[in-house]
Amino acid sequence: MTSDASSRKVALVVGGSRGIGRAIVVRLARSGFDIWCTYRGNHEAAEEVRKEVETLGVSCDLIPFDVSDYEAVRAALAPRVEETSPYALVYNAGITRDNLLMWMSPDEWNAVLRTNLDGFFNVTRAVLFSMLKARKGRIVAISSASGQLGQAGQVNYAASKAGLIGAARSLAREVGKKNIVVNVVAPGFIETELTHEIPAEKVLPLVPLNRLGRAEDVASLVNFLCTEEHLYIHGQTIGVNGGLAV
Ligand code: NDP
């Protein structure tokens, strides 16, 4: 990508301060994107990302808000998108509140659905009009193998991640003609804080590549979907799972 400031592209990475989101931010910054990195409340982690991104010669705006709060999302993003339309939107924010459905509380159900699925609506709703006006862009939603396969103890999480797949497919049908390409990336077991309590010896027998994934494995595909010029992949869900779901 060119370094001319007037033609630089912005990537909005939602939940970009830690784990997979951070790797996505760094990968897109390496590709030359200026970054808008959102997060909820861990300012220290976000500042670290900003420092790393700035060493790569692009800018990094930190934008804290709770994705589940429609008004807060709008207030944070609406003034920005009036000035600049992001070229890429990566919806990566996600949480788990695992429990068997038998014991799952309404709070556990609601927290996960509000963050993982409502958040996608709230953020995309806030920026889509500017992308449609620009008549170009890439949207990538980070789902999960749990949303494709189901997972005991994750009825809430799997529902939210399967919901993202349906939402992104439908959005792809709405905005494809406007040159906005929409896809879903569905990671399997990736080494992050979200998964550090899962014992590797239980997981590895299920993974033909015989290793856990790395955040960079996910970031590399997201980067491809956001930068590749010759892209005819649209409305698809692509697994990054070492063969877990083949
Ligand atoms: P992390 O917990 O490491 O990071 C989550 C990011 O989302 C942080 O930036 C966090 O900000 C932000 N975030 C969480 N909740 C909110 C909220 N309500 N409002 C705004 N921002 C929020 O997650 P991972 O890197 O492990 O996972 C990233 C994505 O990948 C998630 O969607 C997850 O479901 C998915 N995934 C992960 C897998 C894995 O193995 N790790 C496997 C499959 C999918 P802050 O730090 O400020 O709270």
Short mmCIF file of C-alpha atoms and ligand atoms in Angstrom, two decimals:
data_model
loop_
_atom_site.label_atom_id
_atom_site.label_comp_id
_atom_site.label_asym_id
_atom_site.label_seq_id
_atom_site.Cartn_x
_atom_site.Cartn_y
_atom_site.Cartn_z
CA MET A 1 0.00 0.00 0.00
CA THR A 2 1.23 3.50 -0.75
CA SER A 3 2.47 5.68 2.12
CA ASP A 4 0.90 8.86 0.66
CA ALA A 5 -1.27 10.10 3.58
CA SER A 6 -4.17 11.13 1.31
CA SER A 7 -4.57 7.62 -0.10
CA ARG A 8 -3.93 5.65 3.07
CA LYS A 9 -6.59 3.19 4.14
CA VAL A 10 -8.00 2.75 7.62
CA ALA A 11 -8.69 -0.62 9.21
CA LEU A 12 -11.15 -0.60 12.10
CA VAL A 13 -10.36 -3.58 14.31
CA VAL A 14 -12.99 -4.12 16.99
CA GLY A 15 -11.45 -5.79 20.03
CA GLY A 16 -7.95 -5.19 18.75
CA SER A 17 -6.08 -4.75 22.01
CA ARG A 18 -5.32 -8.34 22.97
CA GLY A 19 -4.94 -11.87 21.65
CA ILE A 20 -6.11 -12.51 18.10
CA GLY A 21 -7.28 -8.92 17.67
CA ARG A 22 -3.85 -7.59 18.52
CA ALA A 23 -2.21 -9.91 15.98
CA ILE A 24 -4.72 -8.70 13.37
CA VAL A 25 -3.92 -5.07 14.18
CA VAL A 26 -0.19 -5.64 13.82
CA ARG A 27 -0.57 -7.63 10.60
CA LEU A 28 -2.79 -4.97 8.99
CA ALA A 29 -0.43 -2.22 10.18
CA ARG A 30 2.42 -4.10 8.46
CA SER A 31 0.31 -4.01 5.29
CA GLY A 32 0.20 -0.22 5.59
CA PHE A 33 -3.24 0.38 7.09
CA ASP A 34 -3.76 3.18 9.59
CA ILE A 35 -5.48 1.51 12.53
CA TRP A 36 -8.54 2.34 14.57
CA CYS A 37 -8.23 -0.11 17.45
CA THR A 38 -11.24 -0.50 19.72
CA TYR A 39 -11.39 -2.26 23.07
CA ARG A 40 -13.55 -2.20 26.18
CA GLY A 41 -11.48 -1.21 29.21
CA ASN A 42 -7.94 -2.60 29.32
CA HIS A 43 -6.15 0.67 28.53
CA GLU A 44 -2.72 -0.71 29.36
CA ALA A 45 -2.98 -3.48 26.76
CA ALA A 46 -4.32 -1.00 24.21
CA GLU A 47 -1.41 1.41 24.81
CA GLU A 48 1.05 -1.44 24.19
CA VAL A 49 -0.59 -2.15 20.85
CA ARG A 50 -0.46 1.51 19.91
CA LYS A 51 3.28 1.65 20.63
CA GLU A 52 3.92 -1.45 18.55
CA VAL A 53 1.84 -0.17 15.62
CA GLU A 54 3.51 3.24 15.62
CA THR A 55 6.93 1.62 15.25
CA LEU A 56 5.60 0.29 11.92
CA GLY A 57 5.17 3.82 10.58
CA VAL A 58 1.36 4.00 10.55
CA SER A 59 -1.06 5.63 12.98
CA CYS A 60 -3.09 3.88 15.68
CA ASP A 61 -6.14 5.55 17.25
CA LEU A 62 -7.40 3.87 20.41
CA ILE A 63 -11.19 3.95 20.76
CA PRO A 64 -12.63 2.46 23.95
CA PHE A 65 -16.32 1.51 24.08
CA ASP A 66 -18.55 -1.38 25.02
CA VAL A 67 -19.70 -3.02 21.78
CA SER A 68 -22.95 -4.14 23.37
CA ASP A 69 -24.05 -0.53 23.95
CA TYR A 70 -25.61 0.76 20.71
CA GLU A 71 -25.51 4.43 21.74
CA ALA A 72 -21.92 4.25 22.99
CA VAL A 73 -20.80 2.64 19.73
CA ARG A 74 -22.58 5.27 17.67
CA ALA A 75 -21.18 8.12 19.77
CA ALA A 76 -17.63 6.80 19.38
CA LEU A 77 -17.74 6.02 15.65
CA ALA A 78 -20.26 8.36 13.99
CA PRO A 79 -18.10 11.54 14.13
CA ARG A 80 -15.09 9.62 12.80
CA VAL A 81 -16.84 8.02 9.85
CA GLU A 82 -18.17 11.39 8.77
CA GLU A 83 -14.52 12.32 8.13
CA THR A 84 -13.07 9.01 7.00
CA SER A 85 -14.66 5.79 5.91
CA PRO A 86 -12.75 2.74 7.12
CA TYR A 87 -11.77 0.49 4.23
CA ALA A 88 -11.66 -2.63 6.41
CA LEU A 89 -13.85 -3.55 9.36
CA VAL A 90 -12.78 -6.57 11.39
CA TYR A 91 -15.29 -7.57 14.06
CA ASN A 92 -13.21 -9.56 16.54
CA ALA A 93 -14.61 -8.68 20.00
CA GLY A 94 -15.83 -11.78 21.75
CA ILE A 95 -16.26 -13.31 25.19
CA THR A 96 -17.16 -16.69 26.66
CA ARG A 97 -19.30 -17.50 29.71
CA ASP A 98 -19.24 -21.29 29.49
CA ASN A 99 -21.76 -23.43 31.34
CA LEU A 100 -24.02 -26.37 30.58
CA LEU A 101 -27.37 -25.07 29.43
CA MET A 102 -28.93 -26.84 32.42
CA TRP A 103 -27.07 -24.40 34.70
CA MET A 104 -26.69 -21.40 32.41
CA SER A 105 -28.00 -18.14 33.85
CA PRO A 106 -29.80 -15.50 31.79
CA ASP A 107 -26.82 -13.22 32.52
CA GLU A 108 -24.40 -15.74 30.99
CA TRP A 109 -26.60 -16.08 27.91
CA ASN A 110 -27.20 -12.36 27.51
CA ALA A 111 -23.60 -11.20 28.09
CA VAL A 112 -22.29 -13.47 25.33
CA LEU A 113 -25.04 -12.71 22.81
CA ARG A 114 -24.82 -8.96 23.45
CA THR A 115 -21.06 -8.79 23.01
CA ASN A 116 -20.51 -11.34 20.25
CA LEU A 117 -23.61 -10.80 18.10
CA ASP A 118 -25.37 -7.54 19.03
CA GLY A 119 -21.94 -5.90 18.95
CA PHE A 120 -21.51 -6.88 15.31
CA PHE A 121 -24.82 -5.21 14.49
CA ASN A 122 -24.02 -2.11 16.56
CA VAL A 123 -20.60 -1.53 14.98
CA THR A 124 -21.51 -2.45 11.42
CA ARG A 125 -24.63 -0.27 11.61
CA ALA A 126 -22.45 2.67 12.71
CA VAL A 127 -19.96 2.44 9.83
CA LEU A 128 -21.75 0.78 6.92
CA PHE A 129 -23.31 3.91 5.45
CA SER A 130 -19.86 5.51 5.03
CA MET A 131 -18.55 2.32 3.40
CA LEU A 132 -21.52 2.21 1.03
CA LYS A 133 -20.88 5.83 0.07
CA ALA A 134 -17.21 5.02 -0.56
CA ARG A 135 -18.35 2.05 -2.68
CA LYS A 136 -15.51 -0.11 -1.47
CA GLY A 137 -14.49 -2.06 1.57
CA ARG A 138 -13.90 -5.35 3.29
CA ILE A 139 -15.75 -6.72 6.31
CA VAL A 140 -14.47 -9.73 8.23
CA ALA A 141 -16.32 -11.21 11.21
CA ILE A 142 -14.42 -13.48 13.57
CA SER A 143 -16.65 -16.43 14.40
CA SER A 144 -15.48 -19.77 15.82
CA ALA A 145 -15.36 -23.49 15.10
CA SER A 146 -17.85 -23.74 18.00
CA GLY A 147 -20.33 -21.82 15.87
CA GLN A 148 -19.87 -24.33 13.03
CA LEU A 149 -19.73 -27.58 15.03
CA GLY A 150 -21.39 -26.79 18.36
CA GLN A 151 -19.65 -27.36 21.67
CA ALA A 152 -20.98 -28.73 24.96
CA GLY A 153 -20.90 -25.99 27.57
CA GLN A 154 -21.02 -23.28 24.92
CA VAL A 155 -24.66 -23.10 23.84
CA ASN A 156 -24.56 -19.32 24.30
CA TYR A 157 -21.19 -18.85 22.58
CA ALA A 158 -21.96 -21.26 19.70
CA ALA A 159 -25.31 -19.55 19.13
CA SER A 160 -23.63 -16.14 18.98
CA LYS A 161 -20.92 -17.36 16.61
CA ALA A 162 -23.36 -19.22 14.35
CA GLY A 163 -25.46 -16.07 14.39
CA LEU A 164 -22.49 -14.10 13.10
CA ILE A 165 -22.19 -16.49 10.16
CA GLY A 166 -25.84 -15.99 9.22
CA ALA A 167 -25.57 -12.24 9.67
CA ALA A 168 -22.43 -11.97 7.54
CA ARG A 169 -23.87 -14.16 4.75
CA SER A 170 -26.98 -12.00 4.60
CA LEU A 171 -24.95 -8.80 4.68
CA ALA A 172 -22.81 -10.17 1.84
CA ARG A 173 -26.00 -10.46 -0.24
CA GLU A 174 -26.96 -6.88 0.66
CA VAL A 175 -23.70 -5.06 -0.04
CA GLY A 176 -21.80 -7.13 -2.61
CA LYS A 177 -23.06 -4.97 -5.48
CA LYS A 178 -21.56 -1.95 -3.75
CA ASN A 179 -18.10 -3.53 -3.89
CA ILE A 180 -18.04 -4.37 -0.19
CA VAL A 181 -16.72 -7.87 0.36
CA VAL A 182 -17.92 -9.70 3.48
CA ASN A 183 -16.48 -12.91 4.90
CA VAL A 184 -16.22 -14.84 8.15
CA VAL A 185 -13.13 -16.39 9.70
CA ALA A 186 -13.76 -19.24 12.11
CA PRO A 187 -10.75 -20.07 14.30
CA GLY A 188 -10.39 -23.40 16.09
CA PHE A 189 -8.20 -23.72 19.18
CA ILE A 190 -5.89 -20.71 19.23
CA GLU A 191 -3.40 -20.05 22.02
CA THR A 192 -4.76 -16.93 23.79
CA GLU A 193 -6.03 -15.91 27.24
CA LEU A 194 -9.47 -17.18 26.20
CA THR A 195 -8.16 -20.74 25.84
CA HIS A 196 -5.23 -20.95 28.27
CA GLU A 197 -7.17 -23.16 30.67
CA ILE A 198 -7.96 -25.84 28.06
CA PRO A 199 -5.42 -28.70 28.41
CA ALA A 200 -3.46 -29.19 25.16
CA GLU A 201 -3.43 -33.00 25.59
CA LYS A 202 -7.23 -33.05 25.30
CA VAL A 203 -7.31 -30.87 22.21
CA LEU A 204 -4.40 -32.11 20.12
CA PRO A 205 -5.86 -35.55 19.27
CA LEU A 206 -8.70 -33.67 17.53
CA VAL A 207 -6.37 -31.52 15.44
CA PRO A 208 -4.79 -33.17 12.37
CA LEU A 209 -2.02 -30.55 12.24
CA ASN A 210 -1.18 -31.58 15.84
CA ARG A 211 -0.60 -28.10 17.19
CA LEU A 212 -2.71 -25.32 18.62
CA GLY A 213 -3.22 -22.35 16.36
CA ARG A 214 -1.44 -19.05 16.84
CA ALA A 215 -3.04 -15.64 16.70
CA GLU A 216 -0.82 -14.92 13.68
CA ASP A 217 -2.41 -17.86 11.81
CA VAL A 218 -5.75 -16.08 12.07
CA ALA A 219 -4.28 -12.64 11.36
CA SER A 220 -2.67 -13.86 8.18
CA LEU A 221 -6.03 -14.93 6.69
CA VAL A 222 -7.75 -11.72 7.82
CA ASN A 223 -4.96 -9.74 6.18
CA PHE A 224 -5.45 -11.67 2.95
CA LEU A 225 -9.20 -11.00 2.98
CA CYS A 226 -8.59 -7.29 3.63
CA THR A 227 -5.79 -6.70 1.13
CA GLU A 228 -5.97 -9.16 -1.77
CA GLU A 229 -6.82 -7.34 -4.98
CA HIS A 230 -8.05 -10.39 -6.89
CA LEU A 231 -10.73 -11.43 -4.42
CA TYR A 232 -13.75 -13.46 -5.51
CA ILE A 233 -14.34 -14.92 -2.03
CA HIS A 234 -17.56 -13.43 -0.67
CA GLY A 235 -20.08 -14.54 1.94
CA GLN A 236 -17.82 -17.43 2.93
CA THR A 237 -16.82 -18.89 6.27
CA ILE A 238 -13.20 -19.97 6.30
CA GLY A 239 -11.87 -22.14 9.14
CA VAL A 240 -8.44 -21.60 10.71
CA ASN A 241 -8.45 -24.75 12.77
CA GLY A 242 -5.60 -27.11 11.84
CA GLY A 243 -8.12 -29.51 10.30
CA LEU A 244 -10.40 -29.73 13.36
CA ALA A 245 -13.43 -29.38 11.12
CA VAL A 246 -12.77 -31.02 7.74
P1 NDP B 1 -9.30 -11.84 24.05
O1 NDP B 1 -10.14 -12.05 25.27
O2 NDP B 1 -7.83 -12.07 24.15
O3 NDP B 1 -9.54 -10.32 23.49
C1 NDP B 1 -10.84 -9.86 23.32
C2 NDP B 1 -10.84 -8.45 22.76
O4 NDP B 1 -12.20 -8.01 22.65
C3 NDP B 1 -10.16 -7.43 23.67
O5 NDP B 1 -9.62 -6.40 22.87
C4 NDP B 1 -11.32 -6.89 24.52
O6 NDP B 1 -11.09 -5.58 25.05
C5 NDP B 1 -12.41 -6.86 23.47
N1 NDP B 1 -13.74 -6.92 24.06
C6 NDP B 1 -14.29 -7.94 24.78
N2 NDP B 1 -15.54 -7.61 25.17
C7 NDP B 1 -15.78 -6.36 24.69
C8 NDP B 1 -16.88 -5.46 24.78
N3 NDP B 1 -18.02 -5.77 25.43
N4 NDP B 1 -16.77 -4.26 24.17
C9 NDP B 1 -15.64 -3.92 23.51
N5 NDP B 1 -14.58 -4.72 23.38
C10 NDP B 1 -14.64 -5.93 23.99
O7 NDP B 1 -9.96 -12.75 22.91
P2 NDP B 1 -9.27 -13.72 21.81
O8 NDP B 1 -8.16 -13.00 21.15
O9 NDP B 1 -9.00 -15.04 22.40
O10 NDP B 1 -10.47 -13.93 20.79
C11 NDP B 1 -10.73 -13.00 19.78
C12 NDP B 1 -11.93 -13.46 18.97
O11 NDP B 1 -11.66 -14.74 18.40
C13 NDP B 1 -13.20 -13.60 19.79
O12 NDP B 1 -14.31 -13.19 19.03
C14 NDP B 1 -13.27 -15.09 20.06
O13 NDP B 1 -14.59 -15.52 20.27
C15 NDP B 1 -12.71 -15.64 18.75
N6 NDP B 1 -12.16 -16.97 18.86
C16 NDP B 1 -11.11 -17.25 19.69
C17 NDP B 1 -10.61 -18.52 19.77
C18 NDP B 1 -9.45 -18.85 20.64
O14 NDP B 1 -9.04 -20.02 20.63
N7 NDP B 1 -8.88 -17.91 21.38
C19 NDP B 1 -11.19 -19.61 19.00
C20 NDP B 1 -12.27 -19.22 18.16
C21 NDP B 1 -12.72 -17.95 18.09
P3 NDP B 1 -10.61 -5.42 26.62
O15 NDP B 1 -9.30 -6.12 26.72
O16 NDP B 1 -10.51 -3.94 26.84
O17 NDP B 1 -11.69 -6.07 27.43
#
